[in-house]
CSV table of N, CA and C in Angstrom, one decimal:
chain,number,residue,atom,x,y,z
A,247,MET,N,14.2,-31.3,44.9
A,247,MET,CA,13.6,-32.5,45.2
A,247,MET,C,14.6,-33.6,45.3
A,248,GLU,N,14.5,-34.4,46.3
A,248,GLU,CA,15.5,-35.5,46.5
A,248,GLU,C,15.4,-36.5,45.4
A,249,ARG,N,16.5,-37.1,45.1
A,249,ARG,CA,16.6,-38.0,44.0
A,249,ARG,C,15.5,-39.1,44.1
A,250,LYS,N,15.3,-39.7,45.2
A,250,LYS,CA,14.3,-40.8,45.4
A,250,LYS,C,12.9,-40.3,45.1
A,251,GLN,N,12.6,-39.1,45.6
A,251,GLN,CA,11.3,-38.5,45.3
A,251,GLN,C,11.2,-38.2,43.8
A,252,SER,N,12.2,-37.6,43.2
A,252,SER,CA,12.1,-37.3,41.8
A,252,SER,C,11.9,-38.6,40.9
A,253,GLU,N,12.6,-39.6,41.3
A,253,GLU,CA,12.4,-40.9,40.6
A,253,GLU,C,11.0,-41.4,40.7
A,254,ARG,N,10.5,-41.3,42.0
A,254,ARG,CA,9.1,-41.8,42.2
A,254,ARG,C,8.1,-40.9,41.4
A,255,PHE,N,8.4,-39.6,41.3
A,255,PHE,CA,7.6,-38.7,40.6
A,255,PHE,C,7.5,-39.0,39.1
A,256,THR,N,8.7,-39.3,38.5
A,256,THR,CA,8.7,-39.6,37.1
A,256,THR,C,8.0,-41.0,36.8
A,257,ARG,N,8.0,-41.9,37.8
A,257,ARG,CA,7.3,-43.1,37.7
A,257,ARG,C,5.8,-43.0,38.1
A,258,ASP,N,5.4,-41.9,38.4
A,258,ASP,CA,4.0,-41.6,38.8
A,258,ASP,C,3.6,-42.4,40.1
A,259,GLU,N,4.6,-42.5,41.1
A,259,GLU,CA,4.3,-43.2,42.3
A,259,GLU,C,4.0,-42.3,43.5
A,260,LEU,N,4.2,-41.0,43.3
A,260,LEU,CA,3.9,-40.1,44.4
A,260,LEU,C,2.4,-39.8,44.4
A,261,ILE,N,1.9,-39.5,45.5
A,261,ILE,CA,0.5,-39.0,45.6
A,261,ILE,C,0.5,-37.5,45.3
A,262,HIS,N,-0.3,-37.2,44.3
A,262,HIS,CA,-0.4,-35.8,43.9
A,262,HIS,C,-1.5,-35.1,44.5
A,263,TRP,N,-1.2,-34.1,45.3
A,263,TRP,CA,-2.3,-33.4,46.0
A,263,TRP,C,-2.9,-32.4,45.1
A,264,ARG,N,-4.2,-32.4,45.0
A,264,ARG,CA,-4.9,-31.4,44.2
A,264,ARG,C,-5.9,-30.7,45.1
A,265,PRO,N,-5.9,-29.4,45.3
A,265,PRO,CA,-6.8,-28.7,46.2
A,265,PRO,C,-8.2,-28.7,45.8
A,266,ASP,N,-9.1,-28.7,46.7
A,266,ASP,CA,-10.5,-28.6,46.5
A,266,ASP,C,-10.8,-27.1,46.2
A,267,TRP,N,-11.1,-26.8,45.0
A,267,TRP,CA,-11.3,-25.4,44.6
A,267,TRP,C,-12.5,-24.8,45.2
A,268,ASN,N,-13.4,-25.6,45.7
A,268,ASN,CA,-14.6,-25.0,46.3
A,268,ASN,C,-14.5,-24.9,47.8
A,269,SER,N,-13.4,-25.3,48.4
A,269,SER,CA,-13.3,-25.2,49.8
A,269,SER,C,-13.1,-23.8,50.3
A,270,SER,N,-13.5,-23.6,51.6
A,270,SER,CA,-13.3,-22.2,52.2
A,270,SER,C,-11.9,-22.0,52.4
A,271,ALA,N,-11.1,-23.0,52.7
A,271,ALA,CA,-9.7,-22.8,52.9
A,271,ALA,C,-9.0,-22.3,51.6
A,272,GLN,N,-9.4,-22.8,50.5
A,272,GLN,CA,-8.8,-22.4,49.2
A,272,GLN,C,-9.2,-20.9,49.0
A,273,ALA,N,-10.4,-20.6,49.2
A,273,ALA,CA,-10.9,-19.2,49.0
A,273,ALA,C,-10.1,-18.3,50.0
A,274,GLU,N,-9.9,-18.7,51.2
A,274,GLU,CA,-9.1,-17.9,52.1
A,274,GLU,C,-7.7,-17.7,51.7
A,275,TYR,N,-7.1,-18.7,51.1
A,275,TYR,CA,-5.7,-18.6,50.7
A,275,TYR,C,-5.6,-17.5,49.6
A,276,TYR,N,-6.5,-17.4,48.7
A,276,TYR,CA,-6.4,-16.4,47.7
A,276,TYR,C,-6.7,-15.0,48.2
A,277,LYS,N,-7.4,-14.9,49.3
A,277,LYS,CA,-7.6,-13.6,50.0
A,277,LYS,C,-6.3,-13.1,50.6
A,278,GLU,N,-5.4,-14.0,51.0
A,278,GLU,CA,-4.2,-13.7,51.7
A,278,GLU,C,-3.1,-13.4,50.7
A,279,THR,N,-3.3,-12.6,49.7
A,279,THR,CA,-2.2,-12.4,48.7
A,279,THR,C,-1.0,-11.7,49.2
A,280,LYS,N,-1.2,-10.8,50.2
A,280,LYS,CA,-0.1,-10.1,50.8
A,280,LYS,C,0.9,-11.1,51.3
A,281,ASP,N,0.5,-12.1,52.0
A,281,ASP,CA,1.4,-13.1,52.6
A,281,ASP,C,2.1,-13.9,51.4
A,282,SER,N,1.4,-14.2,50.4
A,282,SER,CA,2.0,-14.8,49.2
A,282,SER,C,3.1,-14.0,48.6
A,283,TYR,N,2.8,-12.7,48.5
A,283,TYR,CA,3.7,-11.7,47.9
A,283,TYR,C,5.0,-11.7,48.7
A,284,GLU,N,4.8,-11.6,50.1
A,284,GLU,CA,6.0,-11.5,50.9
A,284,GLU,C,6.8,-12.7,50.9
A,285,CYS,N,6.2,-13.9,50.8
A,285,CYS,CA,6.9,-15.1,50.6
A,285,CYS,C,7.7,-15.2,49.3
A,286,LEU,N,7.1,-14.7,48.3
A,286,LEU,CA,7.8,-14.7,47.0
A,286,LEU,C,9.0,-13.7,47.1
A,287,LYS,N,8.8,-12.6,47.7
A,287,LYS,CA,9.9,-11.6,47.8
A,287,LYS,C,11.1,-12.3,48.6
A,288,MET,N,10.8,-13.1,49.6
A,288,MET,CA,11.9,-13.7,50.4
A,288,MET,C,12.6,-14.8,49.5
A,289,THR,N,12.0,-15.3,48.5
A,289,THR,CA,12.7,-16.4,47.7
A,289,THR,C,13.5,-15.8,46.6
A,290,GLU,N,13.3,-14.5,46.3
A,290,GLU,CA,14.0,-13.9,45.1
A,290,GLU,C,15.5,-14.0,45.2
A,291,PRO,N,16.1,-13.7,46.4
A,291,PRO,CA,17.6,-13.8,46.4
A,291,PRO,C,18.1,-15.2,46.2
A,292,TYR,N,17.3,-16.2,46.7
A,292,TYR,CA,17.7,-17.6,46.5
A,292,TYR,C,17.6,-18.0,45.0
A,293,LEU,N,16.5,-17.6,44.4
A,293,LEU,CA,16.4,-17.9,42.9
A,293,LEU,C,17.5,-17.2,42.1
A,294,ASP,N,17.8,-16.0,42.5
A,294,ASP,CA,18.8,-15.3,41.7
A,294,ASP,C,20.2,-16.0,41.9
A,295,ALA,N,20.5,-16.4,43.1
A,295,ALA,CA,21.8,-17.1,43.4
A,295,ALA,C,21.8,-18.4,42.7
A,296,LEU,N,20.7,-19.1,42.7
A,296,LEU,CA,20.6,-20.5,42.1
A,296,LEU,C,20.8,-20.4,40.6
A,297,ALA,N,20.2,-19.4,40.0
A,297,ALA,CA,20.3,-19.2,38.5
A,297,ALA,C,21.7,-18.7,38.2
A,298,HIS,N,22.3,-18.0,39.0
A,298,HIS,CA,23.7,-17.5,38.8
A,298,HIS,C,24.7,-18.7,38.8
A,299,LYS,N,24.4,-19.6,39.8
A,299,LYS,CA,25.3,-20.8,39.9
A,299,LYS,C,25.0,-21.8,38.8
A,300,HIS,N,23.8,-21.9,38.3
A,300,HIS,CA,23.4,-22.9,37.3
A,300,HIS,C,22.7,-22.2,36.2
A,301,PRO,N,23.5,-21.6,35.2
A,301,PRO,CA,22.9,-20.8,34.1
A,301,PRO,C,22.0,-21.6,33.2
A,302,SER,N,22.2,-22.9,33.2
A,302,SER,CA,21.4,-23.8,32.3
A,302,SER,C,20.3,-24.4,33.0
A,303,LEU,N,19.8,-23.8,34.1
A,303,LEU,CA,18.7,-24.2,34.9
A,303,LEU,C,17.4,-24.5,34.1
A,304,LYS,N,16.8,-25.6,34.3
A,304,LYS,CA,15.5,-26.0,33.7
A,304,LYS,C,14.5,-26.0,34.8
A,305,ILE,N,13.5,-25.1,34.7
A,305,ILE,CA,12.5,-24.9,35.7
A,305,ILE,C,11.2,-25.5,35.3
A,306,LEU,N,10.5,-26.2,36.2
A,306,LEU,CA,9.2,-26.8,36.0
A,306,LEU,C,8.3,-26.2,37.1
A,307,GLU,N,7.3,-25.4,36.7
A,307,GLU,CA,6.3,-24.9,37.7
A,307,GLU,C,5.0,-25.7,37.5
A,308,ILE,N,4.7,-26.5,38.5
A,308,ILE,CA,3.5,-27.3,38.5
A,308,ILE,C,2.4,-26.6,39.2
A,309,GLY,N,1.2,-26.5,38.5
A,309,GLY,CA,0.0,-25.9,39.2
A,309,GLY,C,0.2,-24.4,39.3
A,310,ALA,N,0.5,-23.8,38.1
A,310,ALA,CA,0.8,-22.3,38.1
A,310,ALA,C,-0.5,-21.4,38.4
A,311,GLY,N,-1.6,-22.0,38.1
A,311,GLY,CA,-2.9,-21.2,38.4
A,311,GLY,C,-2.9,-19.9,37.6
A,312,THR,N,-3.1,-18.8,38.3
A,312,THR,CA,-3.2,-17.5,37.6
A,312,THR,C,-1.9,-16.9,37.1
A,313,GLY,N,-0.8,-17.5,37.5
A,313,GLY,CA,0.5,-17.1,37.1
A,313,GLY,C,1.1,-16.0,37.9
A,314,SER,N,0.5,-15.6,39.0
A,314,SER,CA,1.0,-14.5,39.8
A,314,SER,C,2.4,-14.8,40.3
A,315,SER,N,2.7,-16.0,40.8
A,315,SER,CA,4.0,-16.4,41.2
A,315,SER,C,5.0,-16.5,40.0
A,316,THR,N,4.4,-17.0,38.9
A,316,THR,CA,5.3,-17.1,37.7
A,316,THR,C,5.9,-15.7,37.3
A,317,VAL,N,5.0,-14.7,37.3
A,317,VAL,CA,5.5,-13.4,36.9
A,317,VAL,C,6.7,-12.9,37.9
A,318,SER,N,6.5,-13.1,39.1
A,318,SER,CA,7.5,-12.7,40.1
A,318,SER,C,8.8,-13.5,39.9
A,319,VAL,N,8.7,-14.8,39.6
A,319,VAL,CA,9.9,-15.6,39.4
A,319,VAL,C,10.6,-15.2,38.1
A,320,LEU,N,9.8,-15.1,37.1
A,320,LEU,CA,10.5,-14.7,35.8
A,320,LEU,C,11.1,-13.3,35.8
A,321,GLU,N,10.5,-12.4,36.5
A,321,GLU,CA,11.1,-11.1,36.7
A,321,GLU,C,12.5,-11.2,37.5
A,322,THR,N,12.5,-12.0,38.4
A,322,THR,CA,13.7,-12.2,39.2
A,322,THR,C,14.8,-12.9,38.4
A,323,LEU,N,14.4,-13.7,37.4
A,323,LEU,CA,15.4,-14.4,36.6
A,323,LEU,C,15.8,-13.8,35.3
A,324,LEU,N,15.6,-12.4,35.3
A,324,LEU,CA,16.1,-11.7,34.1
A,324,LEU,C,17.3,-11.0,34.4
A,325,GLN,N,18.3,-10.9,33.5
A,325,GLN,CA,19.6,-10.4,33.8
A,325,GLN,C,19.5,-8.9,34.2
A,326,ASP,N,18.8,-8.1,33.6
A,326,ASP,CA,18.8,-6.6,33.9
A,326,ASP,C,17.5,-6.2,34.5
A,327,GLY,N,16.6,-7.1,34.8
A,327,GLY,CA,15.3,-6.7,35.5
A,327,GLY,C,14.3,-6.1,34.6
A,328,GLU,N,14.6,-5.9,33.3
A,328,GLU,CA,13.6,-5.3,32.4
A,328,GLU,C,12.8,-6.5,31.7
A,329,HIS,N,11.5,-6.5,31.9
A,329,HIS,CA,10.7,-7.6,31.3
A,329,HIS,C,10.9,-7.7,29.8
A,330,GLU,N,10.9,-6.5,29.2
A,330,GLU,CA,10.9,-6.5,27.7
A,330,GLU,C,12.3,-6.8,27.1
A,331,THR,N,13.3,-6.4,27.8
A,331,THR,CA,14.7,-6.5,27.3
A,331,THR,C,15.6,-7.5,28.0
A,332,GLY,N,15.1,-8.0,29.1
A,332,GLY,CA,16.0,-8.8,29.9
A,332,GLY,C,16.4,-10.2,29.3
A,333,ARG,N,17.6,-10.6,29.5
A,333,ARG,CA,18.0,-11.9,29.1
A,333,ARG,C,17.8,-12.9,30.2
A,334,PRO,N,17.1,-14.0,29.9
A,334,PRO,CA,16.9,-15.0,31.0
A,334,PRO,C,18.1,-15.6,31.6
A,335,LYS,N,18.1,-15.9,32.9
A,335,LYS,CA,19.2,-16.6,33.6
A,335,LYS,C,18.9,-18.0,33.7
A,336,TYR,N,18.1,-18.6,32.8
A,336,TYR,CA,17.8,-20.0,32.9
A,336,TYR,C,17.7,-20.5,31.4
A,337,LYS,N,17.7,-21.9,31.3
A,337,LYS,CA,17.6,-22.5,30.0
A,337,LYS,C,16.1,-22.6,29.5
A,338,THR,N,15.3,-23.2,30.4
A,338,THR,CA,13.9,-23.4,30.0
A,338,THR,C,13.0,-23.1,31.2
A,339,TYR,N,11.8,-22.7,31.0
A,339,TYR,CA,10.8,-22.5,32.1
A,339,TYR,C,9.5,-23.1,31.5
A,340,THR,N,9.0,-24.1,32.2
A,340,THR,CA,7.8,-24.8,31.8
A,340,THR,C,6.7,-24.5,32.8
A,341,PHE,N,5.6,-24.0,32.3
A,341,PHE,CA,4.5,-23.6,33.1
A,341,PHE,C,3.4,-24.6,32.9
A,342,THR,N,2.8,-25.2,33.9
A,342,THR,CA,1.7,-26.2,33.8
A,342,THR,C,0.6,-25.8,34.8
A,343,ASP,N,-0.6,-26.2,34.4
A,343,ASP,CA,-1.7,-26.1,35.3
A,343,ASP,C,-2.8,-27.0,34.7
A,344,VAL,N,-3.8,-27.4,35.6
A,344,VAL,CA,-4.8,-28.3,35.1
A,344,VAL,C,-5.8,-27.6,34.2
A,345,SER,N,-6.0,-26.3,34.3
A,345,SER,CA,-6.9,-25.6,33.5
A,345,SER,C,-6.2,-24.9,32.3
A,346,THR,N,-6.9,-24.7,31.3
A,346,THR,CA,-6.4,-24.0,30.1
A,346,THR,C,-6.8,-22.5,30.1
A,347,GLY,N,-7.5,-22.1,31.1
A,347,GLY,CA,-8.1,-20.8,31.1
A,347,GLY,C,-7.1,-19.6,31.1
A,348,PHE,N,-5.8,-19.9,31.5
A,348,PHE,CA,-4.9,-18.8,31.6
A,348,PHE,C,-3.8,-18.9,30.5
A,349,LEU,N,-3.9,-19.9,29.7
A,349,LEU,CA,-2.9,-20.1,28.6
A,349,LEU,C,-3.1,-19.3,27.4
């Protein structure tokens, strides 16, 4: 995020988009999980390189929902790829969402 945008975000000046959970577009999005999965797979090399370059990376995931993207990102950011034994390649990972249903 650009510096000006992040400053505006911390001062709560940005318009925060919140999807209409009852819309047909939102329902269609969740049906297209294959596309979401492929998009996540394309970001893995970038995340891996970013974490390698910045080992004290602090990550903030806003609007995590069901956590399907979270799982993919966290698996990418483990040293040896093993979920149970992997050492994280980041300092902190903060997961947020408007609902408490998945916490």
